[in-house]
């Protein structure tokens, strides 16, 4: 089995470079060396250290940020775009282990499904979120109390330690993205599905391409949040309608874990299967080089300012 040197940069806090969806896909065909001097760098958007690398660069975005193909050779994201052989749509929710189990969900008895509290809400902040999320929370709260287990509007005695266990105790879960953006679907809808809770979803306008529209409540399909809340109340009062929606197969035929994983393996193999020089797409000269150098210079200046600021703050203490 061919051995390859890979590296990771600028991923989110807590990202495990040795155990993640990229490593899992690559291990199907390659022996891996996690290196600080990689031939293939996988990077995300939580920093700019990737600017220091000149190897083959593969960008991953799980957020509502589109790839900048002027600084990456290849990209993986949630956008519905085509860019030759340089891009794969692989939304964030696919990276969650819970997605693996959605094809064959197991349900307990109807009595257990119905004998639960009303609705849960687990959100930590609202700084960058569309106001509709909070507006819907307050509108639906007029009917019954919604258990808020995050830091925002917490009413359960503190932040819950196990989100999935928490939302499994409720019939519904408010599963709103922080914004509406074509293709952008995170774990928000997958988590309630995985614990047999009905998602009240808002976010990706194209979400029905990936998930069965009969298996969740699409808030954006209503003319107002008042109408959406009224429908949720109807489901709560009508056990037959609720169970029908809850037990509907949640994935579309085209959207399965094995299909998605095969697509990722194939995409990565199409890159790594080439000679390194051939796989490198970004121009090394011309304005592209000028563009990348200017970004790197700017980042060096920012890093210096941050070091000076931190040193001053430390001295002041």
GROMACS .gro file of C-alpha atoms in nm:
model
  317
    1UNK     CA    1   0.000   0.000   0.000
    2UNK     CA    2   0.141   0.338  -0.101
    3UNK     CA    3   0.250   0.564   0.183
    4UNK     CA    4   0.162   0.934   0.160
    5UNK     CA    5   0.248   1.235   0.373
    6UNK     CA    6  -0.052   1.444   0.473
    7UNK     CA    7  -0.102   1.735   0.708
    8UNK     CA    8  -0.385   1.938   0.862
    9UNK     CA    9  -0.411   2.309   0.933
   10UNK     CA   10  -0.668   2.565   1.045
   11UNK     CA   11  -0.940   2.322   1.147
   12UNK     CA   12  -1.176   2.384   1.437
   13UNK     CA   13  -1.081   2.343   1.801
   14UNK     CA   14  -1.089   1.978   1.903
   15UNK     CA   15  -1.030   1.844   1.552
   16UNK     CA   16  -0.834   1.517   1.579
   17UNK     CA   17  -0.573   1.495   1.302
   18UNK     CA   18  -0.540   1.121   1.356
   19UNK     CA   19  -0.910   1.032   1.367
   20UNK     CA   20  -1.141   1.213   1.125
   21UNK     CA   21  -1.345   1.159   0.810
   22UNK     CA   22  -1.052   1.244   0.580
   23UNK     CA   23  -0.816   0.997   0.745
   24UNK     CA   24  -1.090   0.736   0.744
   25UNK     CA   25  -1.142   0.777   0.368
   26UNK     CA   26  -0.771   0.775   0.286
   27UNK     CA   27  -0.700   0.461   0.488
   28UNK     CA   28  -0.907   0.268   0.234
   29UNK     CA   29  -0.621   0.297  -0.016
   30UNK     CA   30  -0.314   0.447   0.151
   31UNK     CA   31  -0.074   0.417   0.440
   32UNK     CA   32  -0.063   0.756   0.610
   33UNK     CA   33   0.215   0.963   0.758
   34UNK     CA   34   0.075   1.266   0.944
   35UNK     CA   35   0.354   1.512   0.876
   36UNK     CA   36   0.446   1.875   0.941
   37UNK     CA   37   0.597   1.874   0.591
   38UNK     CA   38   0.321   1.708   0.392
   39UNK     CA   39   0.278   1.651   0.023
   40UNK     CA   40  -0.097   1.702   0.071
   41UNK     CA   41  -0.231   1.963   0.312
   42UNK     CA   42  -0.594   1.958   0.422
   43UNK     CA   43  -0.697   2.290   0.569
   44UNK     CA   44  -1.008   2.473   0.681
   45UNK     CA   45  -1.108   2.831   0.759
   46UNK     CA   46  -1.019   2.875   1.127
   47UNK     CA   47  -0.681   3.036   1.068
   48UNK     CA   48  -0.431   3.124   0.798
   49UNK     CA   49  -0.136   2.898   0.866
   50UNK     CA   50  -0.209   2.720   0.536
   51UNK     CA   51  -0.057   3.023   0.363
   52UNK     CA   52   0.283   2.899   0.475
   53UNK     CA   53   0.254   2.580   0.269
   54UNK     CA   54   0.340   2.535  -0.099
   55UNK     CA   55   0.237   2.169  -0.132
   56UNK     CA   56  -0.091   2.042  -0.277
   57UNK     CA   57  -0.363   2.215  -0.076
   58UNK     CA   58  -0.714   2.077  -0.027
   59UNK     CA   59  -0.964   2.309   0.141
   60UNK     CA   60  -1.258   2.188   0.351
   61UNK     CA   61  -1.544   2.412   0.457
   62UNK     CA   62  -1.825   2.290   0.678
   63UNK     CA   63  -1.957   2.643   0.709
   64UNK     CA   64  -2.138   2.880   0.472
   65UNK     CA   65  -1.809   2.981   0.311
   66UNK     CA   66  -1.734   2.905  -0.053
   67UNK     CA   67  -1.386   2.785  -0.158
   68UNK     CA   68  -1.130   3.034  -0.284
   69UNK     CA   69  -0.977   2.844  -0.574
   70UNK     CA   70  -0.706   3.106  -0.606
   71UNK     CA   71  -0.544   2.967  -0.289
   72UNK     CA   72  -0.633   2.597  -0.296
   73UNK     CA   73  -0.573   2.327  -0.554
   74UNK     CA   74  -0.888   2.137  -0.460
   75UNK     CA   75  -1.184   2.192  -0.232
   76UNK     CA   76  -1.453   2.003  -0.041
   77UNK     CA   77  -1.760   2.191   0.077
   78UNK     CA   78  -2.137   2.225   0.083
   79UNK     CA   79  -2.193   2.446  -0.221
   80UNK     CA   80  -2.374   2.318  -0.528
   81UNK     CA   81  -2.100   2.417  -0.769
   82UNK     CA   82  -1.889   2.254  -1.038
   83UNK     CA   83  -1.524   2.332  -1.094
   84UNK     CA   84  -1.384   2.062  -1.317
   85UNK     CA   85  -1.220   1.787  -1.112
   86UNK     CA   86  -1.124   2.028  -0.834
   87UNK     CA   87  -1.438   2.022  -0.620
   88UNK     CA   88  -1.656   1.776  -0.427
   89UNK     CA   89  -1.980   1.859  -0.249
   90UNK     CA   90  -1.953   1.692   0.091
   91UNK     CA   91  -2.161   1.886   0.346
   92UNK     CA   92  -2.071   1.895   0.713
   93UNK     CA   93  -2.351   1.664   0.825
   94UNK     CA   94  -2.194   1.378   0.625
   95UNK     CA   95  -1.888   1.387   0.853
   96UNK     CA   96  -2.096   1.303   1.162
   97UNK     CA   97  -2.104   0.940   1.269
   98UNK     CA   98  -2.478   0.970   1.331
   99UNK     CA   99  -2.532   1.001   0.956
  100UNK     CA  100  -2.404   0.646   0.914
  101UNK     CA  101  -2.708   0.510   1.099
  102UNK     CA  102  -2.992   0.700   0.933
  103UNK     CA  103  -3.062   0.443   0.662
  104UNK     CA  104  -3.174   0.182   0.914
  105UNK     CA  105  -3.326   0.364   1.208
  106UNK     CA  106  -3.481   0.155   1.484
  107UNK     CA  107  -3.786   0.290   1.667
  108UNK     CA  108  -3.912   0.195   2.013
  109UNK     CA  109  -4.284   0.151   2.079
  110UNK     CA  110  -4.529   0.425   1.983
  111UNK     CA  111  -4.608   0.468   2.351
  112UNK     CA  112  -4.245   0.552   2.427
  113UNK     CA  113  -4.220   0.790   2.131
  114UNK     CA  114  -4.531   0.977   2.237
  115UNK     CA  115  -4.459   0.974   2.609
  116UNK     CA  116  -4.198   1.248   2.587
  117UNK     CA  117  -4.183   1.617   2.666
  118UNK     CA  118  -4.264   1.870   2.396
  119UNK     CA  119  -3.957   2.031   2.238
  120UNK     CA  120  -3.586   2.099   2.287
  121UNK     CA  121  -3.351   2.377   2.181
  122UNK     CA  122  -2.972   2.362   2.216
  123UNK     CA  123  -2.794   2.681   2.109
  124UNK     CA  124  -2.490   2.845   2.262
  125UNK     CA  125  -2.500   3.194   2.113
  126UNK     CA  126  -2.684   3.420   1.872
  127UNK     CA  127  -2.409   3.662   1.767
  128UNK     CA  128  -2.383   3.544   1.407
  129UNK     CA  129  -2.719   3.367   1.372
  130UNK     CA  130  -3.019   3.478   1.170
  131UNK     CA  131  -3.277   3.631   1.412
  132UNK     CA  132  -3.544   3.392   1.284
  133UNK     CA  133  -3.409   3.117   1.510
  134UNK     CA  134  -3.482   3.307   1.829
  135UNK     CA  135  -3.807   3.446   1.688
  136UNK     CA  136  -3.935   3.094   1.625
  137UNK     CA  137  -3.823   2.980   1.970
  138UNK     CA  138  -4.028   3.255   2.134
  139UNK     CA  139  -4.328   3.203   1.907
  140UNK     CA  140  -4.347   2.829   1.975
  141UNK     CA  141  -4.286   2.891   2.346
  142UNK     CA  142  -4.626   3.062   2.362
  143UNK     CA  143  -4.779   2.715   2.330
  144UNK     CA  144  -4.560   2.515   2.569
  145UNK     CA  145  -4.227   2.559   2.744
  146UNK     CA  146  -3.933   2.463   2.525
  147UNK     CA  147  -3.642   2.303   2.710
  148UNK     CA  148  -3.330   2.505   2.629
  149UNK     CA  149  -3.017   2.304   2.704
  150UNK     CA  150  -2.754   2.534   2.558
  151UNK     CA  151  -2.609   2.855   2.697
  152UNK     CA  152  -2.868   3.065   2.518
  153UNK     CA  153  -3.189   3.099   2.722
  154UNK     CA  154  -3.094   2.799   2.931
  155UNK     CA  155  -3.382   2.684   3.152
  156UNK     CA  156  -3.276   2.331   3.250
  157UNK     CA  157  -3.025   2.416   3.521
  158UNK     CA  158  -2.713   2.435   3.309
  159UNK     CA  159  -2.564   2.338   2.977
  160UNK     CA  160  -2.639   1.974   2.896
  161UNK     CA  161  -2.342   1.738   2.885
  162UNK     CA  162  -2.484   1.503   2.622
  163UNK     CA  163  -2.678   1.682   2.350
  164UNK     CA  164  -2.810   1.369   2.179
  165UNK     CA  165  -2.935   1.218   2.502
  166UNK     CA  166  -3.102   1.547   2.588
  167UNK     CA  167  -3.291   1.595   2.262
  168UNK     CA  168  -3.396   1.228   2.258
  169UNK     CA  169  -3.624   1.303   2.554
  170UNK     CA  170  -3.839   1.537   2.345
  171UNK     CA  171  -4.080   1.489   2.055
  172UNK     CA  172  -3.943   1.786   1.860
  173UNK     CA  173  -3.614   1.969   1.827
  174UNK     CA  174  -3.561   2.320   1.691
  175UNK     CA  175  -3.288   2.246   1.437
  176UNK     CA  176  -3.208   2.581   1.277
  177UNK     CA  177  -2.888   2.662   1.091
  178UNK     CA  178  -2.728   2.999   1.163
  179UNK     CA  179  -2.812   3.114   0.810
  180UNK     CA  180  -2.998   3.021   0.493
  181UNK     CA  181  -2.745   2.928   0.225
  182UNK     CA  182  -2.785   2.691  -0.068
  183UNK     CA  183  -2.632   2.353   0.012
  184UNK     CA  184  -2.529   2.448   0.368
  185UNK     CA  185  -2.655   2.170   0.595
  186UNK     CA  186  -2.477   2.085   0.919
  187UNK     CA  187  -2.538   1.832   1.193
  188UNK     CA  188  -2.848   2.025   1.306
  189UNK     CA  189  -3.093   1.805   1.114
  190UNK     CA  190  -2.900   1.478   1.151
  191UNK     CA  191  -2.885   1.482   1.532
  192UNK     CA  192  -3.262   1.473   1.598
  193UNK     CA  193  -3.308   1.216   1.321
  194UNK     CA  194  -3.049   0.993   1.488
  195UNK     CA  195  -3.239   0.983   1.820
  196UNK     CA  196  -3.593   0.956   1.677
  197UNK     CA  197  -3.689   1.317   1.738
  198UNK     CA  198  -3.867   1.521   1.471
  199UNK     CA  199  -3.652   1.809   1.341
  200UNK     CA  200  -3.806   2.155   1.304
  201UNK     CA  201  -3.558   2.264   1.040
  202UNK     CA  202  -3.466   2.597   0.886
  203UNK     CA  203  -3.157   2.675   0.681
  204UNK     CA  204  -3.051   2.522   0.352
  205UNK     CA  205  -3.317   2.617   0.091
  206UNK     CA  206  -3.221   2.303  -0.103
  207UNK     CA  207  -3.231   2.065   0.196
  208UNK     CA  208  -3.501   1.853   0.030
  209UNK     CA  209  -3.244   1.731  -0.222
  210UNK     CA  210  -3.074   1.542   0.063
  211UNK     CA  211  -3.358   1.468   0.307
  212UNK     CA  212  -3.714   1.346   0.259
  213UNK     CA  213  -3.945   1.645   0.296
  214UNK     CA  214  -4.205   1.428   0.473
  215UNK     CA  215  -3.962   1.339   0.754
  216UNK     CA  216  -3.915   1.685   0.904
  217UNK     CA  217  -4.090   2.019   0.935
  218UNK     CA  218  -3.940   2.267   0.689
  219UNK     CA  219  -4.004   2.602   0.855
  220UNK     CA  220  -3.915   2.792   0.538
  221UNK     CA  221  -4.207   2.632   0.353
  222UNK     CA  222  -4.456   2.831   0.562
  223UNK     CA  223  -4.557   3.190   0.495
  224UNK     CA  224  -4.467   3.293   0.851
  225UNK     CA  225  -4.326   3.156   1.173
  226UNK     CA  226  -4.675   3.188   1.320
  227UNK     CA  227  -4.810   2.946   1.058
  228UNK     CA  228  -4.512   2.715   1.111
  229UNK     CA  229  -4.568   2.710   1.486
  230UNK     CA  230  -4.938   2.636   1.433
  231UNK     CA  231  -4.849   2.331   1.226
  232UNK     CA  232  -4.610   2.203   1.493
  233UNK     CA  233  -4.885   2.243   1.750
  234UNK     CA  234  -5.115   2.039   1.525
  235UNK     CA  235  -4.856   1.762   1.505
  236UNK     CA  236  -4.815   1.766   1.882
  237UNK     CA  237  -5.187   1.719   1.931
  238UNK     CA  238  -5.235   1.459   1.656
  239UNK     CA  239  -5.049   1.138   1.739
  240UNK     CA  240  -5.118   0.978   1.402
  241UNK     CA  241  -4.975   1.270   1.203
  242UNK     CA  242  -4.677   1.299   1.435
  243UNK     CA  243  -4.581   0.933   1.415
  244UNK     CA  244  -4.624   0.930   1.037
  245UNK     CA  245  -4.375   1.215   1.000
  246UNK     CA  246  -4.138   1.080   1.263
  247UNK     CA  247  -4.113   0.735   1.103
  248UNK     CA  248  -4.082   0.849   0.742
  249UNK     CA  249  -3.754   0.743   0.581
  250UNK     CA  250  -3.542   1.051   0.631
  251UNK     CA  251  -3.293   1.021   0.342
  252UNK     CA  252  -3.354   1.064  -0.026
  253UNK     CA  253  -3.260   0.767  -0.245
  254UNK     CA  254  -2.951   0.947  -0.375
  255UNK     CA  255  -2.823   1.041  -0.029
  256UNK     CA  256  -2.673   0.749   0.164
  257UNK     CA  257  -2.369   0.715   0.384
  258UNK     CA  258  -2.200   0.453   0.165
  259UNK     CA  259  -2.259   0.657  -0.151
  260UNK     CA  260  -2.114   0.970   0.009
  261UNK     CA  261  -1.810   0.787   0.146
  262UNK     CA  262  -1.739   0.627  -0.193
  263UNK     CA  263  -1.756   0.972  -0.354
  264UNK     CA  264  -1.502   1.109  -0.105
  265UNK     CA  265  -1.266   0.813  -0.151
  266UNK     CA  266  -1.291   0.849  -0.529
  267UNK     CA  267  -1.230   1.225  -0.517
  268UNK     CA  268  -0.922   1.194  -0.297
  269UNK     CA  269  -0.788   0.905  -0.504
  270UNK     CA  270  -0.823   1.112  -0.821
  271UNK     CA  271  -0.587   1.365  -0.664
  272UNK     CA  272  -0.338   1.136  -0.494
  273UNK     CA  273  -0.335   0.890  -0.784
  274UNK     CA  274  -0.157   1.150  -0.997
  275UNK     CA  275   0.207   1.240  -0.985
  276UNK     CA  276   0.254   1.516  -0.726
  277UNK     CA  277   0.368   1.765  -0.990
  278UNK     CA  278   0.065   1.689  -1.207
  279UNK     CA  279  -0.177   1.715  -0.915
  280UNK     CA  280  -0.049   2.061  -0.825
  281UNK     CA  281  -0.285   2.299  -1.003
  282UNK     CA  282  -0.227   2.644  -0.853
  283UNK     CA  283   0.003   2.853  -1.078
  284UNK     CA  284   0.345   2.912  -0.925
  285UNK     CA  285   0.403   3.231  -1.123
  286UNK     CA  286   0.214   3.531  -1.255
  287UNK     CA  287  -0.050   3.726  -1.065
  288UNK     CA  288  -0.157   3.414  -0.877
  289UNK     CA  289   0.185   3.409  -0.713
  290UNK     CA  290   0.161   3.782  -0.640
  291UNK     CA  291  -0.184   3.730  -0.485
  292UNK     CA  292  -0.070   3.452  -0.252
  293UNK     CA  293   0.249   3.637  -0.154
  294UNK     CA  294   0.052   3.949  -0.061
  295UNK     CA  295  -0.184   3.746   0.158
  296UNK     CA  296   0.111   3.579   0.327
  297UNK     CA  297   0.283   3.913   0.388
  298UNK     CA  298  -0.036   4.054   0.538
  299UNK     CA  299  -0.067   3.754   0.767
  300UNK     CA  300   0.293   3.796   0.885
  301UNK     CA  301   0.219   4.159   0.976
  302UNK     CA  302  -0.095   4.056   1.165
  303UNK     CA  303   0.094   3.784   1.350
  304UNK     CA  304   0.358   4.036   1.455
  305UNK     CA  305   0.094   4.279   1.582
  306UNK     CA  306  -0.071   4.000   1.780
  307UNK     CA  307   0.263   3.905   1.940
  308UNK     CA  308   0.328   4.267   2.035
  309UNK     CA  309  -0.022   4.302   2.179
  310UNK     CA  310   0.013   3.984   2.384
  311UNK     CA  311   0.357   4.084   2.511
  312UNK     CA  312   0.225   4.427   2.616
  313UNK     CA  313  -0.073   4.271   2.794
  314UNK     CA  314   0.155   4.027   2.976
  315UNK     CA  315   0.390   4.308   3.081
  316UNK     CA  316   0.098   4.518   3.203
  317UNK     CA  317  -0.010   4.238   3.438
   0.00000   0.00000   0.00000
